[in-house]
CSV table of C-alpha atoms and ligand atoms in Angstrom, one decimal:
chain,number,residue,atom,x,y,z
A,9,MET,CA,-29.5,19.7,-0.6
A,10,ILE,CA,-27.0,20.5,-3.2
A,11,ASP,CA,-26.2,24.2,-3.5
A,12,ARG,CA,-25.7,24.6,-7.2
A,13,THR,CA,-24.8,28.2,-6.9
A,14,LYS,CA,-21.7,27.4,-4.9
A,15,GLU,CA,-18.4,27.8,-6.7
A,16,LEU,CA,-16.4,24.6,-6.2
A,17,ILE,CA,-13.4,25.1,-8.5
A,18,LYS,CA,-12.2,28.5,-9.8
A,19,VAL,CA,-9.4,28.2,-12.4
A,20,THR,CA,-7.7,31.4,-13.5
A,21,ASP,CA,-5.2,31.8,-16.3
A,22,LEU,CA,-3.7,28.4,-15.9
A,23,ARG,CA,-0.4,27.8,-17.8
A,24,LYS,CA,1.8,24.8,-18.2
A,25,SER,CA,4.7,23.9,-20.4
A,26,PHE,CA,6.7,20.7,-20.9
A,27,GLY,CA,10.1,22.0,-21.9
A,28,LYS,CA,9.5,24.2,-24.9
A,29,LEU,CA,6.0,22.8,-25.5
A,30,GLU,CA,3.3,25.1,-24.2
A,31,VAL,CA,0.5,22.7,-23.3
A,32,LEU,CA,-1.9,25.0,-21.4
A,33,ARG,CA,-2.0,28.5,-22.6
A,34,GLY,CA,-4.2,30.4,-20.2
A,35,ILE,CA,-7.2,28.4,-19.1
A,36,SER,CA,-9.9,30.0,-16.9
A,37,GLN,CA,-13.1,28.3,-15.9
A,38,ASN,CA,-15.5,28.2,-13.0
A,39,ILE,CA,-17.1,25.0,-11.9
A,40,PHE,CA,-20.1,24.9,-9.6
A,41,VAL,CA,-21.2,22.2,-7.2
A,42,GLY,CA,-23.2,19.6,-9.0
A,43,ASP,CA,-21.9,20.6,-12.5
A,44,VAL,CA,-21.2,17.9,-15.0
A,45,VAL,CA,-18.5,19.2,-17.3
A,46,SER,CA,-17.4,17.3,-20.4
A,47,ILE,CA,-14.1,18.2,-22.0
A,48,ILE,CA,-13.6,17.5,-25.6
A,49,GLY,CA,-10.9,18.3,-28.1
A,50,PRO,CA,-8.2,16.8,-30.4
A,51,SER,CA,-5.4,14.6,-29.2
A,52,GLY,CA,-2.6,16.4,-27.6
A,53,SER,CA,-4.6,19.6,-27.0
A,54,GLY,CA,-4.0,19.5,-23.2
A,55,LYS,CA,-7.2,17.9,-21.9
A,56,SER,CA,-5.4,15.4,-19.6
A,57,THR,CA,-2.9,18.0,-18.5
A,58,PHE,CA,-5.7,20.4,-17.5
A,59,LEU,CA,-7.4,17.6,-15.5
A,60,ARG,CA,-4.1,16.5,-13.9
A,61,CYS,CA,-3.4,20.1,-12.9
A,62,LEU,CA,-6.6,20.3,-10.9
A,63,ASN,CA,-5.4,17.7,-8.3
A,64,LEU,CA,-1.7,18.8,-8.9
A,65,LEU,CA,-0.5,15.5,-10.4
A,66,GLU,CA,1.0,18.1,-12.7
A,67,VAL,CA,2.2,21.4,-11.2
A,68,PRO,CA,1.1,24.4,-13.2
A,69,ASP,CA,3.7,27.0,-14.1
A,70,SER,CA,1.4,29.9,-13.4
A,71,GLY,CA,-2.2,30.8,-12.8
A,72,SER,CA,-4.3,29.8,-9.8
A,73,ILE,CA,-6.7,27.1,-8.8
A,74,VAL,CA,-9.1,27.8,-5.9
A,75,PHE,CA,-10.8,24.7,-4.6
A,76,ASP,CA,-13.7,25.2,-2.1
A,77,GLY,CA,-12.5,28.7,-1.4
A,78,GLN,CA,-8.9,27.7,-0.8
A,79,GLU,CA,-6.1,28.4,-3.1
A,80,ILE,CA,-4.3,25.1,-3.8
A,81,THR,CA,-1.6,26.3,-6.2
A,82,GLY,CA,1.7,27.9,-5.1
A,83,ARG,CA,4.5,26.5,-3.0
A,84,LYS,CA,3.0,27.5,0.4
A,85,ASN,CA,0.0,25.3,-0.2
A,86,ALA,CA,2.0,22.2,-1.2
A,87,ARG,CA,1.9,20.9,2.3
A,88,SER,CA,-1.8,20.5,2.4
A,89,ILE,CA,-2.0,18.7,-0.9
A,90,ASP,CA,-2.8,15.3,0.4
A,91,ALA,CA,-5.8,16.6,2.3
A,92,THR,CA,-7.0,18.4,-0.8
A,93,ARG,CA,-6.6,15.4,-3.0
A,94,GLN,CA,-8.8,13.4,-0.6
A,95,LYS,CA,-11.7,15.7,-1.8
A,96,ILE,CA,-10.8,15.4,-5.5
A,97,GLY,CA,-11.3,11.9,-6.8
A,98,MET,CA,-9.7,10.8,-10.1
A,99,VAL,CA,-10.4,7.9,-12.5
A,100,PHE,CA,-7.8,7.0,-15.1
A,101,GLN,CA,-8.0,5.6,-18.6
A,102,HIS,CA,-6.0,2.5,-17.6
A,103,PHE,CA,-7.9,2.0,-14.3
A,104,ASN,CA,-4.8,1.8,-12.1
A,105,VAL,CA,-6.4,-0.6,-9.7
A,106,PHE,CA,-4.0,-2.0,-7.2
A,107,PRO,CA,-3.2,-5.6,-8.4
A,108,HIS,CA,-1.7,-6.8,-5.1
A,109,LEU,CA,-4.8,-6.0,-3.1
A,110,LYS,CA,-8.2,-7.8,-3.1
A,111,VAL,CA,-11.1,-5.8,-4.5
A,112,ILE,CA,-12.4,-4.9,-1.1
A,113,ASP,CA,-8.9,-3.8,0.1
A,114,ASN,CA,-8.5,-1.6,-3.0
A,115,ILE,CA,-11.4,0.4,-1.6
A,116,THR,CA,-10.7,0.4,2.1
A,117,LEU,CA,-7.0,1.1,2.1
A,118,ALA,CA,-7.0,4.9,1.6
A,119,PRO,CA,-9.9,5.7,3.9
A,120,MET,CA,-8.3,3.5,6.7
A,121,LEU,CA,-4.8,5.0,6.2
A,122,GLU,CA,-5.6,8.6,5.6
A,123,LYS,CA,-9.0,9.2,7.2
A,124,HIS,CA,-8.5,6.8,10.0
A,125,VAL,CA,-11.8,5.0,9.4
A,126,ASP,CA,-11.9,1.8,11.3
A,127,ARG,CA,-11.8,-1.5,9.4
A,128,ALA,CA,-15.4,-2.5,10.1
A,129,ALA,CA,-16.8,0.8,9.0
A,130,ALA,CA,-14.6,1.0,5.9
A,131,GLU,CA,-15.6,-2.5,4.8
A,132,GLU,CA,-19.3,-1.8,5.4
A,133,GLN,CA,-19.0,1.3,3.2
A,134,ALA,CA,-17.0,-0.6,0.6
A,135,ALA,CA,-19.6,-3.4,0.5
A,136,GLU,CA,-22.4,-0.8,-0.1
A,137,LEU,CA,-20.4,0.8,-2.9
A,138,LEU,CA,-19.7,-2.6,-4.5
A,139,ARG,CA,-23.3,-3.4,-4.4
A,140,ARG,CA,-24.2,-0.2,-6.1
A,141,VAL,CA,-22.0,-1.1,-9.1
A,142,GLY,CA,-22.8,-4.8,-9.1
A,143,LEU,CA,-19.5,-6.1,-7.9
A,144,LEU,CA,-20.3,-7.3,-4.4
A,145,ASP,CA,-19.7,-10.9,-5.3
A,146,LYS,CA,-16.1,-10.0,-6.4
A,147,ARG,CA,-15.1,-8.5,-3.1
A,148,ASN,CA,-12.6,-11.1,-2.3
A,149,GLU,CA,-11.1,-11.6,-5.8
A,150,TYR,CA,-7.9,-10.0,-6.9
A,151,PRO,CA,-8.3,-7.4,-9.7
A,152,THR,CA,-6.6,-9.6,-12.3
A,153,ARG,CA,-9.7,-11.7,-12.3
A,154,LEU,CA,-11.9,-8.8,-13.3
A,155,SER,CA,-12.8,-7.6,-16.9
A,156,GLY,CA,-11.8,-4.1,-18.0
A,157,GLY,CA,-15.3,-2.8,-17.3
A,158,GLN,CA,-15.3,-4.3,-13.8
A,159,LYS,CA,-11.9,-2.8,-13.1
A,160,GLN,CA,-13.1,0.6,-14.1
A,161,ARG,CA,-16.2,0.3,-11.9
A,162,LEU,CA,-13.9,-0.7,-9.1
A,163,ALA,CA,-11.7,2.3,-9.7
A,164,ILE,CA,-14.8,4.6,-9.6
A,165,VAL,CA,-16.0,3.2,-6.2
A,166,ARG,CA,-12.4,3.3,-4.9
A,167,ALA,CA,-12.5,7.1,-5.5
A,168,LEU,CA,-16.0,7.4,-4.1
A,169,ALA,CA,-14.9,5.7,-0.8
A,170,MET,CA,-12.9,8.9,0.0
A,171,GLU,CA,-16.2,10.8,-0.2
A,172,PRO,CA,-14.8,13.4,-2.6
A,173,GLU,CA,-16.5,16.6,-3.6
A,174,VAL,CA,-15.6,16.2,-7.3
A,175,ILE,CA,-14.4,13.4,-9.5
A,176,LEU,CA,-12.1,13.8,-12.5
A,177,PHE,CA,-12.5,11.2,-15.2
A,178,ASP,CA,-9.8,11.0,-17.9
A,179,GLU,CA,-11.1,9.0,-20.8
A,180,PRO,CA,-12.6,6.4,-18.5
A,181,THR,CA,-13.9,4.2,-21.4
A,182,SER,CA,-11.1,4.6,-24.0
A,183,ALA,CA,-9.2,1.4,-22.9
A,184,LEU,CA,-12.4,-0.7,-22.8
A,185,ASP,CA,-13.7,-3.2,-25.3
A,186,PRO,CA,-16.8,-1.8,-26.9
A,187,GLU,CA,-19.2,-4.1,-25.1
A,188,MET,CA,-18.0,-2.8,-21.7
A,189,VAL,CA,-18.3,0.9,-22.4
A,190,LYS,CA,-22.0,1.1,-21.5
A,191,GLU,CA,-21.7,-0.5,-18.0
A,192,VAL,CA,-19.1,2.1,-17.1
A,193,LEU,CA,-21.0,5.1,-18.6
A,194,ASP,CA,-24.1,3.9,-16.7
A,195,VAL,CA,-22.3,4.2,-13.4
A,196,ILE,CA,-21.0,7.7,-14.3
A,197,SER,CA,-24.6,8.7,-15.4
A,198,ASP,CA,-25.9,7.6,-12.0
A,199,LEU,CA,-23.3,9.6,-10.3
A,200,ALA,CA,-24.1,12.6,-12.3
A,201,ARG,CA,-27.8,12.2,-11.4
A,202,SER,CA,-27.0,11.9,-7.7
A,203,GLY,CA,-25.5,15.4,-7.8
A,204,MET,CA,-21.8,14.6,-7.9
A,205,THR,CA,-19.7,17.3,-9.4
A,206,ILE,CA,-17.9,15.7,-12.4
A,207,LEU,CA,-15.3,16.7,-14.9
A,208,ILE,CA,-14.8,14.2,-17.7
A,209,VAL,CA,-12.5,14.1,-20.7
A,210,THR,CA,-14.3,11.9,-23.2
A,211,HIS,CA,-14.5,10.9,-26.8
A,212,GLU,CA,-18.1,9.6,-26.2
A,213,MET,CA,-19.9,12.5,-27.8
A,214,GLY,CA,-23.4,11.0,-27.4
A,215,PHE,CA,-22.7,10.5,-23.7
A,216,ALA,CA,-21.3,14.1,-23.3
A,217,LYS,CA,-24.5,15.4,-25.0
A,218,ARG,CA,-26.8,13.5,-22.7
A,219,VAL,CA,-25.2,14.0,-19.2
A,220,SER,CA,-23.3,17.4,-19.3
A,221,ASP,CA,-24.4,20.7,-18.1
A,222,THR,CA,-21.4,22.3,-19.8
A,223,VAL,CA,-19.2,21.2,-22.6
A,224,LEU,CA,-15.7,22.6,-23.0
A,225,PHE,CA,-13.8,22.4,-26.3
A,226,ILE,CA,-10.1,22.6,-25.8
A,227,ASP,CA,-7.7,23.1,-28.6
A,228,GLU,CA,-3.9,23.9,-28.4
A,229,GLY,CA,-4.1,24.6,-24.7
A,230,GLN,CA,-7.1,27.0,-24.7
A,231,ILE,CA,-10.8,26.7,-24.1
A,232,LEU,CA,-12.2,27.7,-27.5
A,233,GLU,CA,-15.8,26.9,-26.7
A,234,SER,CA,-17.8,26.7,-23.5
A,235,GLY,CA,-21.5,26.2,-23.3
A,236,THR,CA,-24.4,23.9,-23.0
A,237,PRO,CA,-24.3,20.7,-25.1
A,238,GLU,CA,-26.8,22.2,-27.5
A,239,GLU,CA,-24.6,25.3,-28.0
A,240,VAL,CA,-21.4,23.5,-28.5
A,241,PHE,CA,-22.6,20.5,-30.5
A,242,GLU,CA,-25.4,22.2,-32.6
A,243,GLU,CA,-24.0,25.7,-33.1
A,244,PRO,CA,-20.2,25.7,-32.6
A,245,LYS,CA,-18.9,29.3,-32.9
A,246,THR,CA,-15.4,28.4,-34.0
A,247,GLU,CA,-14.3,26.8,-37.3
A,248,ARG,CA,-11.9,24.6,-35.3
A,249,CYS,CA,-14.6,23.1,-33.2
A,250,ARG,CA,-16.8,22.5,-36.2
A,251,ALA,CA,-14.0,20.7,-38.0
A,252,PHE,CA,-13.3,18.6,-34.9
A,253,LEU,CA,-17.0,17.6,-34.5
A,254,ASN,CA,-17.2,16.8,-38.2
A,255,GLN,CA,-14.3,14.5,-37.8
A,256,VAL,CA,-15.5,12.6,-34.6
A,257,LEU,CA,-19.2,12.5,-35.6
A,258,TYR,CA,-18.3,11.2,-39.2
B,7,MET,CA,41.1,-41.6,-10.2
B,8,GLY,CA,37.3,-41.7,-9.4
B,9,GLU,CA,38.0,-44.3,-6.7
B,10,LEU,CA,40.0,-41.7,-4.8
B,11,ILE,CA,37.0,-39.5,-4.2
B,12,PRO,CA,35.4,-41.7,-1.5
B,13,ALA,CA,38.8,-42.2,0.2
B,14,ILE,CA,39.4,-38.5,0.3
B,15,TRP,CA,35.9,-37.8,1.6
B,16,GLN,CA,36.3,-40.4,4.3
B,17,LYS,CA,39.5,-38.8,5.6
B,18,TYR,CA,38.8,-35.1,4.9
B,19,GLY,CA,35.0,-34.8,4.8
B,20,TYR,CA,35.1,-32.6,7.8
B,21,VAL,CA,37.3,-30.1,6.0
B,22,TYR,CA,34.8,-29.8,3.2
B,23,ILE,CA,31.9,-29.5,5.6
B,24,GLN,CA,33.6,-26.8,7.5
B,25,GLY,CA,34.4,-25.1,4.2
B,26,ALA,CA,30.8,-25.4,3.0
B,27,TRP,CA,29.6,-23.9,6.2
B,28,GLY,CA,32.1,-21.1,5.8
B,29,THR,CA,30.9,-20.4,2.3
B,30,VAL,CA,27.2,-20.4,3.3
B,31,TYR,CA,28.0,-18.2,6.3
B,32,ILE,CA,29.9,-15.6,4.3
B,33,ALA,CA,27.2,-15.6,1.5
B,34,LEU,CA,24.4,-15.3,4.1
B,35,LEU,CA,26.0,-12.3,5.9
B,36,THR,CA,26.9,-10.7,2.6
B,37,VAL,CA,23.4,-11.0,1.2
B,38,PHE,CA,21.7,-9.9,4.4
B,39,PHE,CA,23.8,-6.8,5.1
B,40,GLY,CA,24.3,-6.1,1.3
B,41,THR,CA,20.5,-6.0,0.9
B,42,ILE,CA,20.0,-3.6,3.9
B,43,LEU,CA,22.8,-1.3,2.6
B,44,GLY,CA,21.6,-1.6,-1.0
B,45,THR,CA,18.0,-0.8,0.0
B,46,LEU,CA,19.2,2.3,1.8
B,47,LEU,CA,21.3,3.4,-1.1
B,48,SER,CA,18.4,2.9,-3.6
B,49,PHE,CA,16.2,5.2,-1.4
B,50,LEU,CA,18.9,7.8,-1.4
B,51,ARG,CA,19.2,7.5,-5.2
B,52,LEU,CA,15.5,7.8,-5.7
B,53,SER,CA,15.2,10.8,-3.4
B,54,ARG,CA,14.9,14.2,-5.0
B,55,VAL,CA,18.1,15.3,-3.4
B,56,ARG,CA,20.7,15.7,-6.2
B,57,PRO,CA,23.9,15.6,-4.1
B,58,LEU,CA,22.7,12.3,-2.5
B,59,GLN,CA,22.0,10.8,-6.0
B,60,TRP,CA,25.5,11.8,-7.1
B,61,ILE,CA,27.2,10.3,-4.1
B,62,VAL,CA,25.4,7.0,-4.7
B,63,GLN,CA,26.2,7.1,-8.4
B,64,VAL,CA,29.9,7.5,-7.7
B,65,TYR,CA,29.9,4.8,-5.1
B,66,ILE,CA,28.3,2.4,-7.6
B,67,TRP,CA,30.5,3.5,-10.4
B,68,ILE,CA,33.6,2.6,-8.4
B,69,LEU,CA,32.4,-0.7,-7.0
B,70,ARG,CA,31.1,-2.0,-10.3
B,71,GLY,CA,34.0,-0.7,-12.3
B,72,THR,CA,36.8,-2.3,-10.2
B,73,PRO,CA,37.5,-6.0,-9.5
B,74,THR,CA,36.0,-7.5,-6.3
B,75,LEU,CA,39.4,-8.9,-5.5
B,76,LEU,CA,41.0,-5.5,-5.5
B,77,GLN,CA,38.3,-4.2,-3.2
B,78,ILE,CA,38.9,-7.1,-0.8
B,79,TYR,CA,42.6,-6.2,-0.7
B,80,PHE,CA,41.7,-2.6,0.0
B,81,PHE,CA,39.5,-3.5,3.0
B,82,TYR,CA,42.0,-6.2,4.1
B,83,PHE,CA,44.9,-3.7,4.4
B,84,TYR,CA,43.1,-0.5,5.3
B,85,LEU,CA,40.3,-1.4,7.7
B,86,PRO,CA,42.5,-2.8,10.4
B,87,ARG,CA,44.9,0.1,10.1
B,88,TYR,CA,42.3,2.9,10.5
B,89,LEU,CA,39.5,1.4,12.6
B,90,PRO,CA,39.6,2.3,16.3
B,91,PHE,CA,38.7,-1.3,17.2
B,92,GLU,CA,40.1,-4.8,16.4
B,93,MET,CA,38.7,-6.5,13.3
B,94,SER,CA,39.4,-10.0,12.2
B,95,GLU,CA,40.6,-10.8,8.7
B,96,ARG,CA,37.3,-12.6,8.0
B,97,ALA,CA,35.3,-9.6,9.1
B,98,CYS,CA,37.3,-7.3,6.8
B,99,ILE,CA,36.7,-9.6,3.9
B,100,ILE,CA,33.0,-9.9,4.6
B,101,THR,CA,32.8,-6.1,4.9
B,102,ALA,CA,34.4,-5.8,1.5
B,103,LEU,CA,31.9,-8.3,0.0
B,104,VAL,CA,29.0,-6.6,1.7
B,105,VAL,CA,30.0,-3.2,0.2
B,106,ASN,CA,30.5,-4.8,-3.2
B,107,ALA,CA,27.1,-6.6,-3.0
B,108,SER,CA,25.3,-3.4,-1.9
B,109,ALA,CA,26.2,-1.8,-5.3
B,110,TYR,CA,24.6,-4.6,-7.2
B,111,VAL,CA,21.6,-4.9,-4.9
B,112,GLU,CA,21.0,-1.1,-5.2
B,113,GLU,CA,20.6,-1.5,-8.9
B,114,VAL,CA,18.3,-4.5,-8.5
B,115,ILE,CA,16.0,-2.7,-6.0
B,116,ARG,CA,15.9,0.6,-7.9
B,117,ALA,CA,15.0,-1.2,-11.1
B,118,GLY,CA,12.3,-3.2,-9.3
B,119,ILE,CA,10.8,0.0,-7.9
B,120,GLN,CA,11.0,1.8,-11.2
B,121,ALA,CA,9.3,-1.1,-13.0
B,122,VAL,CA,6.1,-0.5,-11.0
B,123,ASP,CA,3.7,1.4,-13.3
B,124,ARG,CA,3.6,5.1,-12.6
B,125,GLY,CA,-0.1,4.9,-12.7
B,126,GLN,CA,-0.1,3.0,-9.4
B,127,THR,CA,1.6,6.0,-7.7
B,128,GLU,CA,-0.7,8.5,-9.4
B,129,ALA,CA,-3.8,6.5,-8.3
B,130,ALA,CA,-2.6,6.3,-4.7
B,131,ARG,CA,-1.6,10.0,-4.6
B,132,SER,CA,-4.9,11.0,-6.2
B,133,LEU,CA,-6.8,9.3,-3.4
B,134,GLY,CA,-4.9,11.6,-1.0
B,135,MET,CA,-2.4,8.9,0.2
B,136,THR,CA,0.8,10.3,1.5
B,137,ALA,CA,4.1,9.8,-0.3
B,138,ARG,CA,5.2,7.4,2.4
B,139,HIS,CA,2.1,5.3,2.4
B,140,THR,CA,2.2,5.2,-1.4
B,141,MET,CA,5.7,3.8,-1.2
B,142,THR,CA,5.1,1.3,1.6
B,143,ARG,CA,1.6,0.1,0.7
B,144,ILE,CA,1.5,0.3,-3.1
B,145,VAL,CA,4.9,0.5,-4.7
B,146,LEU,CA,7.1,-1.7,-2.5
B,147,PRO,CA,4.8,-4.7,-2.3
B,148,GLN,CA,4.6,-4.7,-6.1
B,149,ALA,CA,8.4,-4.0,-6.5
B,150,PHE,CA,9.1,-7.0,-4.2
B,151,LYS,CA,8.0,-9.4,-6.8
B,152,ASN,CA,10.4,-7.9,-9.3
B,153,ILE,CA,13.2,-7.8,-6.8
B,154,LEU,CA,13.1,-11.2,-5.2
B,155,PRO,CA,14.2,-13.3,-8.2
B,156,ALA,CA,17.1,-10.9,-8.9
B,157,LEU,CA,18.1,-11.0,-5.2
B,158,GLY,CA,18.2,-14.8,-5.5
B,159,ASN,CA,20.6,-14.6,-8.4
B,160,GLU,CA,22.7,-12.2,-6.3
B,161,PHE,CA,22.8,-14.9,-3.5
B,162,ILE,CA,24.2,-17.4,-6.0
B,163,VAL,CA,26.8,-15.0,-7.2
B,164,MET,CA,27.8,-14.4,-3.5
B,165,ILE,CA,28.3,-18.1,-2.9
B,166,LYS,CA,30.7,-18.2,-5.8
B,167,GLN,CA,32.3,-14.9,-4.9
B,168,ALA,CA,33.1,-16.1,-1.4
B,169,SER,CA,35.8,-18.3,-3.0
B,170,LEU,CA,37.8,-15.1,-3.2
B,171,ALA,CA,38.3,-15.3,0.5
B,172,SER,CA,40.4,-18.4,0.0
B,173,ILE,CA,43.2,-16.2,-1.1
B,174,PHE,CA,43.3,-14.9,2.4
B,175,PHE,CA,43.2,-18.4,4.0
B,176,ILE,CA,39.6,-17.9,5.3
B,177,VAL,CA,37.8,-21.2,5.8
B,178,GLU,CA,35.4,-21.8,2.9
B,179,LEU,CA,34.9,-24.3,0.1
B,180,THR,CA,37.7,-23.3,-2.2
B,181,SER,CA,40.2,-23.1,0.6
B,182,ALA,CA,38.9,-26.6,1.7
B,183,PHE,CA,40.1,-27.9,-1.7
B,184,LYS,CA,43.5,-26.2,-1.2
B,185,THR,CA,43.9,-27.7,2.3
B,186,VAL,CA,43.1,-31.2,1.1
B,187,GLN,CA,45.2,-30.8,-2.0
B,188,SER,CA,48.3,-29.7,-0.1
B,189,ALA,CA,47.9,-32.5,2.4
B,190,THR,CA,47.4,-35.3,-0.1
B,191,PHE,CA,48.9,-34.0,-3.4
B,192,ILE,CA,45.8,-35.3,-5.1
B,193,THR,CA,44.4,-32.4,-7.2
B,194,ILE,CA,41.5,-33.3,-9.5
B,195,PRO,CA,39.4,-35.5,-7.1
B,196,ALA,CA,39.9,-33.0,-4.3
B,197,LEU,CA,38.7,-30.3,-6.7
B,198,ILE,CA,35.7,-32.3,-7.9
B,199,ILE,CA,34.4,-32.7,-4.3
B,200,SER,CA,34.4,-28.9,-3.8
B,201,GLY,CA,32.8,-28.4,-7.2
B,202,ALA,CA,30.1,-30.9,-6.4
B,203,ILE,CA,29.2,-29.2,-3.1
B,204,TYR,CA,29.1,-25.8,-4.8
B,205,LEU,CA,26.7,-27.3,-7.4
B,206,ALA,CA,24.5,-28.8,-4.7
B,207,LEU,CA,24.3,-25.4,-2.8
B,208,THR,CA,23.5,-23.4,-5.9
B,209,THR,CA,21.0,-25.9,-7.2
B,210,VAL,CA,19.1,-26.1,-4.0
B,211,LEU,CA,19.0,-22.3,-3.8
B,212,SER,CA,17.7,-22.0,-7.4
B,213,ALA,CA,15.0,-24.5,-6.6
B,214,LEU,CA,14.0,-22.6,-3.5
B,215,MET,CA,13.8,-19.4,-5.4
B,216,LYS,CA,11.6,-21.0,-8.1
B,217,LEU,CA,9.3,-22.2,-5.3
B,218,VAL,CA,9.0,-18.7,-3.8
B,219,GLU,CA,8.4,-17.1,-7.1
B,220,LYS,CA,5.6,-19.5,-7.9
B,221,ARG,CA,4.0,-18.7,-4.5
B,222,LEU,CA,4.2,-15.0,-5.3
B,223,GLN,CA,2.7,-15.3,-8.7
B,224,SER,CA,-0.1,-17.5,-7.7
B,225,ASN,CA,-1.8,-14.8,-5.7
B,226,ASP,CA,-2.2,-12.2,-8.4
C,325,ATP,N1,4.9,14.5,-18.7
C,325,ATP,C1,5.0,15.1,-19.9
C,325,ATP,N2,6.2,15.4,-20.4
C,325,ATP,C2,6.3,15.9,-21.7
C,325,ATP,N3,5.3,16.1,-22.5
C,325,ATP,C3,4.1,15.8,-22.1
C,325,ATP,C4,3.9,15.3,-20.8
C,325,ATP,N4,2.5,15.1,-20.6
C,325,ATP,C5,1.9,15.5,-21.8
C,325,ATP,N5,2.9,15.9,-22.6
C,325,ATP,C6,2.6,16.5,-24.0
C,325,ATP,O1,1.7,17.6,-23.8
C,325,ATP,C7,0.7,17.6,-24.9
C,325,ATP,C8,-0.7,17.6,-24.3
C,325,ATP,O2,-0.9,16.3,-23.6
C,325,ATP,P1,-2.2,15.9,-23.0
C,325,ATP,O3,-2.0,14.5,-22.5
C,325,ATP,O4,-2.7,16.9,-22.0
C,325,ATP,O5,-3.2,15.9,-24.3
C,325,ATP,P2,-4.7,15.3,-24.4
C,325,ATP,O6,-5.5,16.4,-24.9
C,325,ATP,O7,-5.1,14.6,-23.1
C,325,ATP,O8,-4.5,14.2,-25.6
C,325,ATP,P3,-5.2,12.8,-25.8
C,325,ATP,O9,-6.6,13.0,-26.3
C,325,ATP,O10,-4.3,12.1,-26.8
C,325,ATP,O11,-5.2,12.1,-24.4
C,325,ATP,C9,1.1,16.4,-25.7
C,325,ATP,O12,1.8,16.9,-26.8
C,325,ATP,C10,1.9,15.5,-24.9
C,325,ATP,O13,2.8,14.8,-25.6
C,326,MG,MG1,-5.4,12.6,-22.6
């Protein structure tokens, strides 16, 4: 069973600057196992940077991130970063599937190399994952033959193959043609229902409303609102969030 | 004048064939060792270690900023004097060409690696892949497709650059012309034969490269 009272990620006073630009200005947030957290906010507010700090694709300047009871920030923890990242999946706006590898090899490569899963087991698992997202018949194609929606579904199961404890999504549907958005959101909804812990930066407000337990509104590097979808979407407490919602909801 | 060509070929064909073999031999060695050295240099330059980057930058700055011929003279005069073992003139000249080529190859390889989308590295690292696995399994295989055509061009440059060795009386295609010309006092036809062989070599090489590129592109 999923223990929803277990703290999975504890972020405390996270700060990050690029040169003179302060992008994250003290972010603190606790994420529990099974939480689905949507992150919304204007362009350039630091949403991607926040997400990328969680698996240390960006190194924060100060503050701490505790994952599964283990501090992952700080120089002394840098050595175990590869092991930590295995437990934190990430899905990118531009898919970043590996174009030189067949669909099946995109999925099996990391488990075989880093978790020493043998090929037969890795391929069996990959086939099961591909079936789950309706891509089993593409297993021996190269990714260039896939549509955007198919590429993103592949990227999702590639992350799942490492059996992560949380998946970070950074605008997973923003680069898709409109008719392909639903097939990808459906896969994410299924994941959410299955109890996966999810953080997702999205501009799909309807989706955020439907699937999230928590919505965070980030502006200028700070979390200005944090609450249930009803609280944030229906009764935003700050003027900035109200203005933002007015703009994106027409 | 044209009728002199078959006559020269009949009598001195072997000189040209030896010369062509000399050129191909020099070019092959230069490309082979130049690529190995250039690859090592590009790894040093892409490393996070500042002093290593600087050393490679200075190395490239000198080799790209001075004439190849001057570099050959340098190796020709200094290597035999300071090396603890015997080195033939040809080996000195090939060493100079290898060092020269490595500077150009380094640029080709570094550019090829840097042309691979950053997102590929980020995706691999986010799966928990180590830096080494990310380089060998994700970045290099993709960089290879950018690098290979440029390396082919470098090979063609090397075939032509090997002619510099003729100044030092090393057997290759341009010195073959000189040998025949000084034996027969016939200049233009002797020159045309060397030129035709150069063209044949570079044309075949270009065609081979096109074939390989097509192969590479068809599976993605
Ligand atoms: N590697 C970097 N170097 C310099 N500046 C950066 C870098 N990454 C992000 N920034 C800057 O930091 C700010 C926040 O970027 P971030 O990508 O986190 O915003 P975002 O909220 O995800 O925006 P968007 O909705 O447009 O994706 C932006 O001004 C951006 O230009
Ligand atoms: Mg972003």
